Amino acid sequence: MGVMAISVDSAKKSNRDVIVIGAGAAGLHCAIECGKRGRSVLVLDHGGGTGAKIRISGGGRSNFTNRNVTADHYFSQNPHFCKSALARFTSRDFLSLVEQYHIAYYEKEAGQIFCVKSSRDIIEMLEAACKKAGVKIQLKCSVTEIRQQERFLIKTSEGVFSSQSLVIATGGLSYPNLGASRFGHDVARQFGIKVTQTRPALVPFVFAGEDQRVFKTLAGVSLDVAISCGMKRFRGNILFTHRGLSGPAALQASLYWEPQGTLTIDALPETDIFAVMYSRRQRRMEMRNLLAENLPKRFAQVWCDHRRISKPVNETSDKELKEIANQLHAWSIVPKGTEGYETAEVTAGGVNTDALSSKTMEVNKTPGLFFIGEVVDVTGELGGYNLHWAWASGYVAGQYA
Ligand SMILES: Cc1cc2nc3c(=O)[nH]c(=O)nc-3n(C[C@H](O)[C@H](O)[C@H](O)COP(=O)(O)OP(=O)(O)OC[C@H]3O[C@@H](n4cnc5c(N)ncnc54)[C@H](O)[C@@H]3O)c2cc1C
């Protein structure tokens, strides 16, 4: 955003009570709530449509909330910050809205709720609710400058607007091809607000050199594991890719992973593999065949080759069996990195919550300015938590903006 003078006069014709920048999940929900209070609301977005990320969410069926929304499923420098909004706008509240619009939904494992038909249903619901609340949406509109005088002055490709309240709902940095930008972080800095370190999250890992060479032959193989990163442990599938690891459990771990950090994988979380091997220790059986009874065959083979495990079970000492079991129950990996923002579902980090009121999402030192949704340093785990944060933070800001 360049520096230039915006005259109040030129903005007079485009006065609004509230301007929301970003027509995604958080921005639209906030706009609806403001409109319901009788505020005149304009939503601006540089994209050609609303809710681009809602559309692709949940593989096109949008995992739009979760029955078990609690602060434990969120990552932030301040883990308490999200509690107030989550308490005031629950998954039941969003389901009531979805039911009002007769959208069919279903629950999958771990409380995840999806549309039966298409994520398009959620976008159409938000657009209809915006219309009902008198919210105007201006697409293909680039904001070039924001100023605060008595009101907020917003210079855009479509003219200059002014508003009493300004809500920044421009999301995170992931999926730049869908319109993600640093805009929200830049606005925060402009108003003297710190932005915490950002990184791609809910993203596949890339193995370091040797691991990549060894395990790329397993691309397409999935394993039901427990994966730990720091104090967090996730049960579920990991999927080997040509470059590293994907699958729901790996994506979950990526939210808590810092560069150079270690992942620990229990490849057999439900099986005491030492006991299994020990019970067969009189048998002349290849170890890879024994492991293949408990693990995918290709994995057992590559694992044994990589670890040079070539002796049959009956020639393997108890100590060696113990070591093999330990390696399978606590396989340590230090990934080279992640696949980055191009494929990350979300951005961890963002607008520092210290600058915001958790009750209203308003900037403590700049009354009238709000930050909501993914642009804020609150990131959910996989399972509908990120969209729920967008709804909840949008809802609370919508009561005050
Ligand atoms: C592939 C994928 C699948 C996902 N699946 C799920 C899921 O199933 N469940 C779940 O909970 N979460 C999911 N997420 C995450 C979820 O979509 C986001 O966390 C959520 O959409 C964030 O909402 P938001 O309103 O804060 O930001 P966004 O939805 O990203 O909206 C931001 C809006 O701001 C606009 N914008 C950005 N910069 C500017 C600018 N400079 N000027 C004007 N406008 C601007 C953008 O065009 C966009 O419309 C998924 C994400 C991806 C990428």
Short mmCIF file of C-alpha atoms and ligand atoms in Angstrom, two decimals:
data_model
loop_
_atom_site.label_atom_id
_atom_site.label_comp_id
_atom_site.label_asym_id
_atom_site.label_seq_id
_atom_site.Cartn_x
_atom_site.Cartn_y
_atom_site.Cartn_z
CA MET A 1 0.00 0.00 0.00
CA GLY A 2 1.52 3.28 -1.10
CA VAL A 3 1.30 6.50 0.84
CA MET A 4 -1.08 9.07 -0.61
CA ALA A 5 -3.57 11.59 0.61
CA ILE A 6 -7.21 10.54 0.55
CA SER A 7 -9.60 13.43 0.82
CA VAL A 8 -12.64 12.98 3.05
CA ASP A 9 -14.76 14.75 0.43
CA SER A 10 -14.08 12.17 -2.24
CA ALA A 11 -15.11 9.50 0.25
CA LYS A 12 -18.38 11.12 1.22
CA LYS A 13 -20.49 9.39 -1.40
CA SER A 14 -19.34 5.96 -0.25
CA ASN A 15 -19.92 6.09 3.47
CA ARG A 16 -20.73 2.89 5.29
CA ASP A 17 -21.05 1.97 8.95
CA VAL A 18 -18.86 -1.08 8.41
CA ILE A 19 -16.42 -2.15 5.73
CA VAL A 20 -15.21 -5.72 5.78
CA ILE A 21 -12.17 -6.59 3.66
CA GLY A 22 -12.28 -10.26 2.64
CA ALA A 23 -15.37 -12.14 1.40
CA GLY A 24 -14.34 -15.46 2.92
CA ALA A 25 -15.87 -17.41 5.79
CA ALA A 26 -15.03 -14.94 8.56
CA GLY A 27 -15.76 -11.76 6.59
CA LEU A 28 -19.16 -12.90 5.30
CA HIS A 29 -20.28 -14.19 8.68
CA CYS A 30 -19.24 -10.97 10.38
CA ALA A 31 -20.97 -8.89 7.68
CA ILE A 32 -24.23 -10.82 8.19
CA GLU A 33 -24.14 -10.21 11.94
CA CYS A 34 -23.42 -6.49 11.48
CA GLY A 35 -26.22 -6.24 8.90
CA LYS A 36 -28.66 -7.94 11.27
CA ARG A 37 -27.96 -5.14 13.77
CA GLY A 38 -29.05 -2.60 11.17
CA ARG A 39 -25.53 -1.47 10.24
CA SER A 40 -24.86 -0.58 6.60
CA VAL A 41 -22.16 -3.00 5.49
CA LEU A 42 -19.92 -3.30 2.45
CA VAL A 43 -17.66 -6.31 1.87
CA LEU A 44 -14.68 -5.82 -0.44
CA ASP A 45 -12.67 -8.63 -2.02
CA HIS A 46 -10.04 -8.63 -4.73
CA GLY A 47 -11.18 -12.05 -5.99
CA GLY A 48 -13.87 -12.77 -8.55
CA GLY A 49 -16.15 -14.71 -6.17
CA THR A 50 -17.00 -15.19 -2.52
CA GLY A 51 -15.82 -18.03 -0.29
CA ALA A 52 -13.09 -19.45 -2.56
CA LYS A 53 -11.62 -21.54 0.25
CA ILE A 54 -14.99 -22.68 1.52
CA ARG A 55 -15.60 -24.06 -1.98
CA ILE A 56 -12.52 -26.33 -1.93
CA SER A 57 -12.74 -27.15 1.77
CA GLY A 58 -13.31 -30.72 2.89
CA GLY A 59 -12.62 -32.03 -0.61
CA GLY A 60 -15.60 -30.04 -1.97
CA ARG A 61 -17.98 -31.04 0.84
CA SER A 62 -16.70 -28.53 3.42
CA ASN A 63 -15.97 -29.88 6.87
CA PHE A 64 -17.58 -26.69 8.15
CA THR A 65 -17.55 -27.33 11.90
CA ASN A 66 -16.89 -29.96 14.56
CA ARG A 67 -19.06 -31.21 17.41
CA ASN A 68 -16.08 -31.07 19.78
CA VAL A 69 -14.90 -27.50 19.33
CA THR A 70 -12.75 -26.54 22.33
CA ALA A 71 -9.64 -24.40 22.73
CA ASP A 72 -7.50 -27.58 22.98
CA HIS A 73 -7.82 -27.99 19.22
CA TYR A 74 -6.24 -24.60 18.48
CA PHE A 75 -2.64 -23.44 18.29
CA SER A 76 -1.70 -19.87 19.21
CA GLN A 77 0.93 -17.96 21.16
CA ASN A 78 -1.94 -17.32 23.58
CA PRO A 79 -3.90 -20.60 23.85
CA HIS A 80 -6.62 -18.88 25.93
CA PHE A 81 -7.43 -16.17 23.40
CA CYS A 82 -9.92 -18.19 21.32
CA LYS A 83 -11.98 -19.35 24.33
CA SER A 84 -14.33 -16.38 24.53
CA ALA A 85 -15.42 -16.45 20.86
CA LEU A 86 -15.72 -20.25 20.84
CA ALA A 87 -17.93 -20.12 23.93
CA ARG A 88 -20.20 -17.47 22.42
CA PHE A 89 -20.58 -19.10 19.03
CA THR A 90 -20.67 -22.89 19.19
CA SER A 91 -20.96 -25.56 16.52
CA ARG A 92 -24.64 -25.89 17.54
CA ASP A 93 -25.12 -22.22 16.66
CA PHE A 94 -23.68 -22.73 13.18
CA LEU A 95 -25.73 -25.89 12.69
CA SER A 96 -28.89 -23.90 13.51
CA LEU A 97 -28.04 -21.53 10.66
CA VAL A 98 -27.33 -24.43 8.31
CA GLU A 99 -30.66 -26.03 9.29
CA GLN A 100 -32.55 -22.77 8.66
CA TYR A 101 -31.30 -22.97 5.08
CA HIS A 102 -32.23 -26.67 4.82
CA ILE A 103 -28.68 -27.79 4.09
CA ALA A 104 -28.21 -31.52 4.57
CA TYR A 105 -25.12 -32.45 6.59
CA TYR A 106 -23.57 -35.54 8.14
CA GLU A 107 -21.09 -36.33 10.88
CA LYS A 108 -17.94 -38.31 10.25
CA GLU A 109 -15.45 -39.61 12.82
CA ALA A 110 -14.16 -37.32 15.56
CA GLY A 111 -17.16 -34.99 15.38
CA GLN A 112 -16.37 -33.64 11.89
CA ILE A 113 -19.44 -32.24 10.11
CA PHE A 114 -19.67 -32.09 6.31
CA CYS A 115 -22.25 -31.06 3.69
CA VAL A 116 -24.02 -34.01 2.13
CA LYS A 117 -24.15 -32.34 -1.28
CA SER A 118 -21.53 -29.67 -1.77
CA SER A 119 -19.61 -26.88 -0.06
CA ARG A 120 -21.38 -24.61 -2.56
CA ASP A 121 -24.43 -24.94 -0.24
CA ILE A 122 -22.55 -23.06 2.50
CA ILE A 123 -21.47 -20.29 0.12
CA GLU A 124 -25.02 -19.89 -1.20
CA MET A 125 -26.32 -19.79 2.37
CA LEU A 126 -23.87 -17.01 3.30
CA GLU A 127 -24.69 -15.05 0.15
CA ALA A 128 -28.44 -15.37 0.82
CA ALA A 129 -27.98 -14.33 4.46
CA CYS A 130 -25.90 -11.33 3.33
CA LYS A 131 -28.67 -10.29 0.95
CA LYS A 132 -31.29 -10.66 3.69
CA ALA A 133 -29.19 -8.53 6.05
CA GLY A 134 -28.71 -5.84 3.38
CA VAL A 135 -24.97 -6.48 3.02
CA LYS A 136 -23.39 -5.29 -0.23
CA ILE A 137 -20.47 -7.18 -1.73
CA GLN A 138 -17.96 -5.59 -4.09
CA LEU A 139 -15.74 -8.16 -5.83
CA LYS A 140 -12.64 -7.59 -7.99
CA CYS A 141 -11.80 -4.65 -5.79
CA SER A 142 -8.18 -4.07 -4.77
CA VAL A 143 -7.45 -1.98 -1.71
CA THR A 144 -4.46 0.27 -2.20
CA GLU A 145 -4.47 2.34 0.95
CA ILE A 146 -6.10 2.58 4.36
CA ARG A 147 -6.07 5.72 6.47
CA GLN A 148 -7.66 6.53 9.78
CA GLN A 149 -8.92 10.04 10.23
CA GLU A 150 -12.23 10.54 12.02
CA ARG A 151 -13.35 7.52 10.02
CA PHE A 152 -11.47 4.82 8.15
CA LEU A 153 -10.72 5.83 4.57
CA ILE A 154 -10.19 3.00 2.16
CA LYS A 155 -8.79 3.70 -1.28
CA THR A 156 -9.54 0.96 -3.78
CA SER A 157 -9.51 0.24 -7.50
CA GLU A 158 -13.27 0.95 -7.39
CA GLY A 159 -13.10 4.30 -5.62
CA VAL A 160 -12.66 5.60 -2.12
CA PHE A 161 -14.88 4.36 0.70
CA SER A 162 -15.19 5.48 4.27
CA SER A 163 -16.48 3.63 7.31
CA GLN A 164 -16.86 3.90 11.03
CA SER A 165 -15.65 0.33 11.58
CA LEU A 166 -13.14 -1.62 9.52
CA VAL A 167 -12.91 -5.40 9.70
CA ILE A 168 -9.88 -7.18 8.24
CA ALA A 169 -10.81 -10.73 7.22
CA THR A 170 -8.27 -11.41 4.50
CA GLY A 171 -7.18 -14.86 5.72
CA GLY A 172 -3.75 -16.47 5.76
CA LEU A 173 -1.00 -17.03 3.21
CA SER A 174 -1.83 -20.53 2.02
CA TYR A 175 -3.14 -21.24 -1.47
CA PRO A 176 -1.94 -17.97 -3.07
CA ASN A 177 -3.65 -19.04 -6.31
CA LEU A 178 -6.99 -18.57 -4.50
CA GLY A 179 -6.27 -14.96 -3.60
CA ALA A 180 -4.34 -15.35 -0.33
CA SER A 181 -2.20 -12.31 0.42
CA ARG A 182 -0.12 -10.62 3.11
CA PHE A 183 -2.55 -7.74 3.11
CA GLY A 184 -3.94 -8.35 6.61
CA HIS A 185 -0.46 -8.61 8.11
CA ASP A 186 0.57 -5.38 6.39
CA VAL A 187 -2.49 -3.56 7.75
CA ALA A 188 -1.66 -4.87 11.23
CA ARG A 189 1.89 -3.53 10.99
CA GLN A 190 0.61 -0.21 9.65
CA PHE A 191 -1.39 0.16 12.88
CA GLY A 192 1.60 -0.81 15.04
CA ILE A 193 0.44 -4.38 15.71
CA LYS A 194 2.97 -7.20 15.76
CA VAL A 195 2.56 -10.25 13.55
CA THR A 196 3.83 -13.51 15.03
CA GLN A 197 6.08 -15.77 12.96
CA THR A 198 3.99 -17.37 10.22
CA ARG A 199 4.46 -20.83 8.69
CA PRO A 200 2.48 -23.23 6.53
CA ALA A 201 0.44 -25.75 8.57
CA LEU A 202 -1.84 -28.73 7.93
CA VAL A 203 0.65 -29.44 5.17
CA PRO A 204 2.57 -32.52 3.96
CA PHE A 205 6.15 -33.05 5.16
CA VAL A 206 9.17 -33.31 2.88
CA PHE A 207 11.75 -35.92 3.93
CA ALA A 208 15.45 -35.07 4.17
CA GLY A 209 17.76 -36.61 1.51
CA GLU A 210 18.35 -40.20 2.67
CA ASP A 211 14.79 -40.75 3.95
CA GLN A 212 13.40 -39.35 0.71
CA ARG A 213 15.52 -41.74 -1.35
CA VAL A 214 14.52 -44.75 0.77
CA PHE A 215 10.82 -44.07 1.26
CA LYS A 216 9.82 -42.59 -2.11
CA THR A 217 9.32 -46.16 -3.33
CA LEU A 218 6.44 -46.33 -0.83
CA ALA A 219 4.51 -43.46 -2.48
CA GLY A 220 0.82 -44.32 -2.18
CA VAL A 221 1.23 -46.64 0.83
CA SER A 222 -0.71 -45.62 3.92
CA LEU A 223 -0.20 -46.70 7.54
CA ASP A 224 -2.44 -46.39 10.57
CA VAL A 225 -0.08 -44.85 13.15
CA ALA A 226 0.27 -42.64 16.19
CA ILE A 227 2.42 -39.63 15.34
CA SER A 228 3.84 -37.34 18.00
CA CYS A 229 5.26 -33.86 17.71
CA GLY A 230 6.28 -32.24 20.99
CA MET A 231 3.51 -32.92 23.49
CA LYS A 232 0.87 -33.57 20.82
CA ARG A 233 0.00 -37.08 19.64
CA PHE A 234 -2.38 -37.95 16.81
CA ARG A 235 -3.86 -41.30 15.83
CA GLY A 236 -4.75 -41.87 12.19
CA ASN A 237 -3.36 -42.51 8.74
CA ILE A 238 -0.14 -41.27 7.25
CA LEU A 239 0.40 -41.53 3.52
CA PHE A 240 3.83 -41.83 1.89
CA THR A 241 4.30 -39.44 -1.05
CA HIS A 242 7.15 -39.10 -3.55
CA ARG A 243 8.63 -36.38 -1.36
CA GLY A 244 7.62 -37.27 2.19
CA LEU A 245 4.53 -37.79 4.29
CA SER A 246 0.95 -36.69 3.96
CA GLY A 247 -2.35 -38.10 5.27
CA PRO A 248 -4.52 -36.74 8.09
CA ALA A 249 -2.24 -37.67 11.01
CA ALA A 250 0.83 -36.14 9.32
CA LEU A 251 -1.10 -32.95 8.48
CA GLN A 252 -2.22 -32.68 12.12
CA ALA A 253 1.38 -33.04 13.33
CA SER A 254 2.52 -30.29 10.96
CA LEU A 255 0.52 -27.75 12.97
CA TYR A 256 2.79 -28.34 15.96
CA TRP A 257 6.04 -28.91 14.04
CA GLU A 258 8.81 -26.29 14.08
CA PRO A 259 11.71 -26.42 11.58
CA GLN A 260 14.37 -28.96 12.65
CA GLY A 261 11.81 -30.59 14.96
CA THR A 262 11.49 -34.36 15.33
CA LEU A 263 8.43 -36.45 14.54
CA THR A 264 8.04 -39.75 16.35
CA ILE A 265 5.89 -42.38 14.69
CA ASP A 266 4.51 -45.48 16.33
CA ALA A 267 3.89 -47.66 13.27
CA LEU A 268 1.99 -50.23 15.34
CA PRO A 269 0.10 -48.29 18.00
CA GLU A 270 -2.32 -51.13 18.79
CA THR A 271 0.17 -54.01 18.70
CA ASP A 272 2.98 -55.03 21.03
CA ILE A 273 5.26 -56.12 18.20
CA PHE A 274 7.94 -57.39 20.56
CA ALA A 275 5.41 -59.83 22.06
CA VAL A 276 4.35 -60.91 18.55
CA MET A 277 7.96 -61.52 17.46
CA TYR A 278 8.82 -63.21 20.75
CA SER A 279 5.91 -65.62 20.41
CA ARG A 280 7.36 -66.72 17.05
CA ARG A 281 11.01 -66.82 18.06
CA GLN A 282 11.34 -70.58 17.45
CA ARG A 283 10.19 -70.22 13.85
CA ARG A 284 12.49 -69.97 10.88
CA MET A 285 10.59 -67.11 9.31
CA GLU A 286 11.89 -64.06 7.48
CA MET A 287 11.39 -60.96 9.63
CA ARG A 288 9.88 -59.05 6.68
CA ASN A 289 7.21 -61.76 6.31
CA LEU A 290 6.42 -61.66 9.99
CA LEU A 291 6.17 -57.85 9.95
CA ALA A 292 4.05 -58.02 6.78
CA GLU A 293 1.39 -59.80 8.84
CA ASN A 294 1.04 -56.61 10.89
CA LEU A 295 2.04 -53.88 8.42
CA PRO A 296 1.60 -53.24 4.67
CA LYS A 297 3.89 -55.68 2.83
CA ARG A 298 5.75 -52.99 0.88
CA PHE A 299 6.44 -51.06 4.06
CA ALA A 300 7.71 -54.17 5.88
CA GLN A 301 10.05 -54.90 2.99
CA VAL A 302 11.48 -51.40 2.63
CA TRP A 303 11.79 -51.05 6.40
CA CYS A 304 13.77 -54.29 6.73
CA ASP A 305 16.01 -53.43 3.76
CA HIS A 306 16.66 -49.96 5.13
CA ARG A 307 17.47 -51.24 8.63
CA ARG A 308 19.44 -54.20 7.23
CA ILE A 309 17.21 -56.66 9.04
CA SER A 310 17.93 -59.86 7.17
CA LYS A 311 18.12 -62.66 9.74
CA PRO A 312 15.13 -65.00 10.23
CA VAL A 313 13.28 -64.62 13.51
CA ASN A 314 14.80 -67.72 15.15
CA GLU A 315 18.33 -66.37 14.59
CA THR A 316 17.56 -62.95 16.04
CA SER A 317 18.55 -62.34 19.67
CA ASP A 318 16.10 -60.97 22.24
CA LYS A 319 18.13 -57.77 22.30
CA GLU A 320 17.83 -57.40 18.54
CA LEU A 321 14.09 -58.13 18.68
CA LYS A 322 13.72 -55.44 21.33
CA GLU A 323 15.63 -52.99 19.14
CA ILE A 324 13.47 -53.74 16.08
CA ALA A 325 10.32 -53.31 18.20
CA ASN A 326 11.59 -50.02 19.62
CA GLN A 327 12.35 -48.71 16.13
CA LEU A 328 8.84 -49.56 14.94
CA HIS A 329 7.14 -48.08 17.98
CA ALA A 330 9.28 -44.93 18.05
CA TRP A 331 10.46 -44.17 14.53
CA SER A 332 12.17 -40.76 14.64
CA ILE A 333 12.14 -38.51 11.62
CA VAL A 334 13.54 -35.02 11.20
CA PRO A 335 11.82 -33.74 8.03
CA LYS A 336 13.65 -31.32 5.77
CA GLY A 337 10.58 -29.11 5.76
CA THR A 338 7.04 -28.96 4.46
CA GLU A 339 5.51 -28.53 1.03
CA GLY A 340 4.90 -24.86 1.88
CA TYR A 341 2.05 -22.43 1.39
CA GLU A 342 1.17 -23.81 -2.06
CA THR A 343 -0.45 -26.88 -0.52
CA ALA A 344 -0.92 -25.90 3.15
CA GLU A 345 -4.53 -25.79 4.32
CA VAL A 346 -3.76 -22.99 6.73
CA THR A 347 -1.19 -20.51 7.99
CA ALA A 348 -0.05 -20.83 11.59
CA GLY A 349 0.78 -17.50 13.25
CA GLY A 350 -0.54 -14.10 12.27
CA VAL A 351 -1.86 -10.97 13.92
CA ASN A 352 -0.66 -11.03 17.52
CA THR A 353 -3.61 -11.65 19.82
CA ASP A 354 -2.07 -9.40 22.50
CA ALA A 355 -3.25 -6.45 20.41
CA LEU A 356 -6.89 -7.64 20.27
CA SER A 357 -9.82 -7.98 22.62
CA SER A 358 -10.78 -11.67 22.77
CA LYS A 359 -14.38 -10.63 23.42
CA THR A 360 -14.79 -8.41 20.35
CA MET A 361 -11.71 -8.99 18.12
CA GLU A 362 -11.26 -5.19 18.14
CA VAL A 363 -7.77 -3.70 18.26
CA ASN A 364 -7.28 -2.46 21.81
CA LYS A 365 -5.46 0.69 20.75
CA THR A 366 -7.51 1.44 17.62
CA PRO A 367 -11.24 1.44 18.34
CA GLY A 368 -13.24 0.49 15.24
CA LEU A 369 -10.54 -1.73 13.72
CA PHE A 370 -11.11 -5.51 13.92
CA PHE A 371 -9.17 -8.60 12.77
CA ILE A 372 -10.98 -11.93 12.38
CA GLY A 373 -10.48 -15.43 10.98
CA GLU A 374 -7.26 -16.99 9.81
CA VAL A 375 -5.34 -13.70 9.59
CA VAL A 376 -5.21 -13.82 13.42
CA ASP A 377 -2.70 -16.00 15.29
CA VAL A 378 -5.26 -18.73 16.04
CA THR A 379 -4.99 -21.92 13.99
CA GLY A 380 -7.16 -24.98 14.31
CA GLU A 381 -6.37 -28.65 13.86
CA LEU A 382 -7.77 -30.59 10.93
CA GLY A 383 -11.45 -31.43 11.37
CA GLY A 384 -13.58 -28.32 10.81
CA TYR A 385 -11.85 -26.24 13.48
CA ASN A 386 -10.52 -23.55 11.13
CA LEU A 387 -13.85 -22.77 9.53
CA HIS A 388 -15.39 -22.78 12.98
CA TRP A 389 -12.85 -20.21 14.14
CA ALA A 390 -13.80 -18.08 11.11
CA TRP A 391 -17.52 -18.31 12.02
CA ALA A 392 -16.95 -17.67 15.75
CA SER A 393 -14.50 -14.77 15.43
CA GLY A 394 -16.72 -13.27 12.69
CA TYR A 395 -19.76 -13.63 14.91
CA VAL A 396 -18.29 -11.83 17.92
CA ALA A 397 -16.84 -9.00 15.84
CA GLY A 398 -20.24 -8.73 14.15
CA GLN A 399 -21.83 -7.79 17.49
CA TYR A 400 -19.55 -4.77 17.93
CA ALA A 401 -18.29 -3.56 14.52
C1 LIG B 1 -7.55 -26.99 0.40
C2 LIG B 1 -8.14 -26.48 1.69
C3 LIG B 1 -9.09 -27.25 2.35
C4 LIG B 1 -9.60 -26.79 3.59
N1 LIG B 1 -10.55 -27.55 4.19
C5 LIG B 1 -11.05 -27.14 5.38
C6 LIG B 1 -12.11 -27.86 6.01
O1 LIG B 1 -12.65 -28.83 5.47
N2 LIG B 1 -12.53 -27.42 7.23
C7 LIG B 1 -12.00 -26.31 7.84
O2 LIG B 1 -12.40 -25.97 8.95
N3 LIG B 1 -11.04 -25.57 7.23
C8 LIG B 1 -10.58 -25.96 6.02
N4 LIG B 1 -9.63 -25.19 5.40
C9 LIG B 1 -9.18 -23.93 6.03
C10 LIG B 1 -10.28 -22.86 5.87
O3 LIG B 1 -10.72 -22.84 4.54
C11 LIG B 1 -9.74 -21.48 6.27
O4 LIG B 1 -9.14 -21.53 7.53
C12 LIG B 1 -10.88 -20.44 6.28
O5 LIG B 1 -11.45 -20.36 5.00
C13 LIG B 1 -10.34 -19.09 6.71
O6 LIG B 1 -11.39 -18.16 6.59
P1 LIG B 1 -11.07 -16.59 6.47
O7 LIG B 1 -12.38 -15.96 6.17
O8 LIG B 1 -10.28 -16.15 7.61
O9 LIG B 1 -10.12 -16.47 5.20
P2 LIG B 1 -10.41 -16.89 3.68
O10 LIG B 1 -11.51 -17.86 3.59
O11 LIG B 1 -9.08 -17.23 3.12
O12 LIG B 1 -10.95 -15.53 3.02
C14 LIG B 1 -10.10 -14.43 2.84
C15 LIG B 1 -10.67 -13.60 1.71
O13 LIG B 1 -9.91 -12.38 1.65
C16 LIG B 1 -9.64 -12.06 0.30
N5 LIG B 1 -8.41 -11.28 0.24
C17 LIG B 1 -7.15 -11.65 0.55
N6 LIG B 1 -6.31 -10.63 0.34
C18 LIG B 1 -7.05 -9.58 -0.08
C19 LIG B 1 -6.74 -8.25 -0.47
N7 LIG B 1 -5.47 -7.81 -0.47
N8 LIG B 1 -7.75 -7.44 -0.86
C20 LIG B 1 -9.04 -7.88 -0.89
N9 LIG B 1 -9.38 -9.15 -0.54
C21 LIG B 1 -8.39 -9.99 -0.14
C22 LIG B 1 -9.50 -13.41 -0.39
O14 LIG B 1 -9.73 -13.30 -1.77
C23 LIG B 1 -10.55 -14.24 0.34
O15 LIG B 1 -11.79 -14.19 -0.31
C24 LIG B 1 -9.14 -25.58 4.15
C25 LIG B 1 -8.21 -24.80 3.46
C26 LIG B 1 -7.72 -25.23 2.24
C27 LIG B 1 -6.73 -24.36 1.51
#
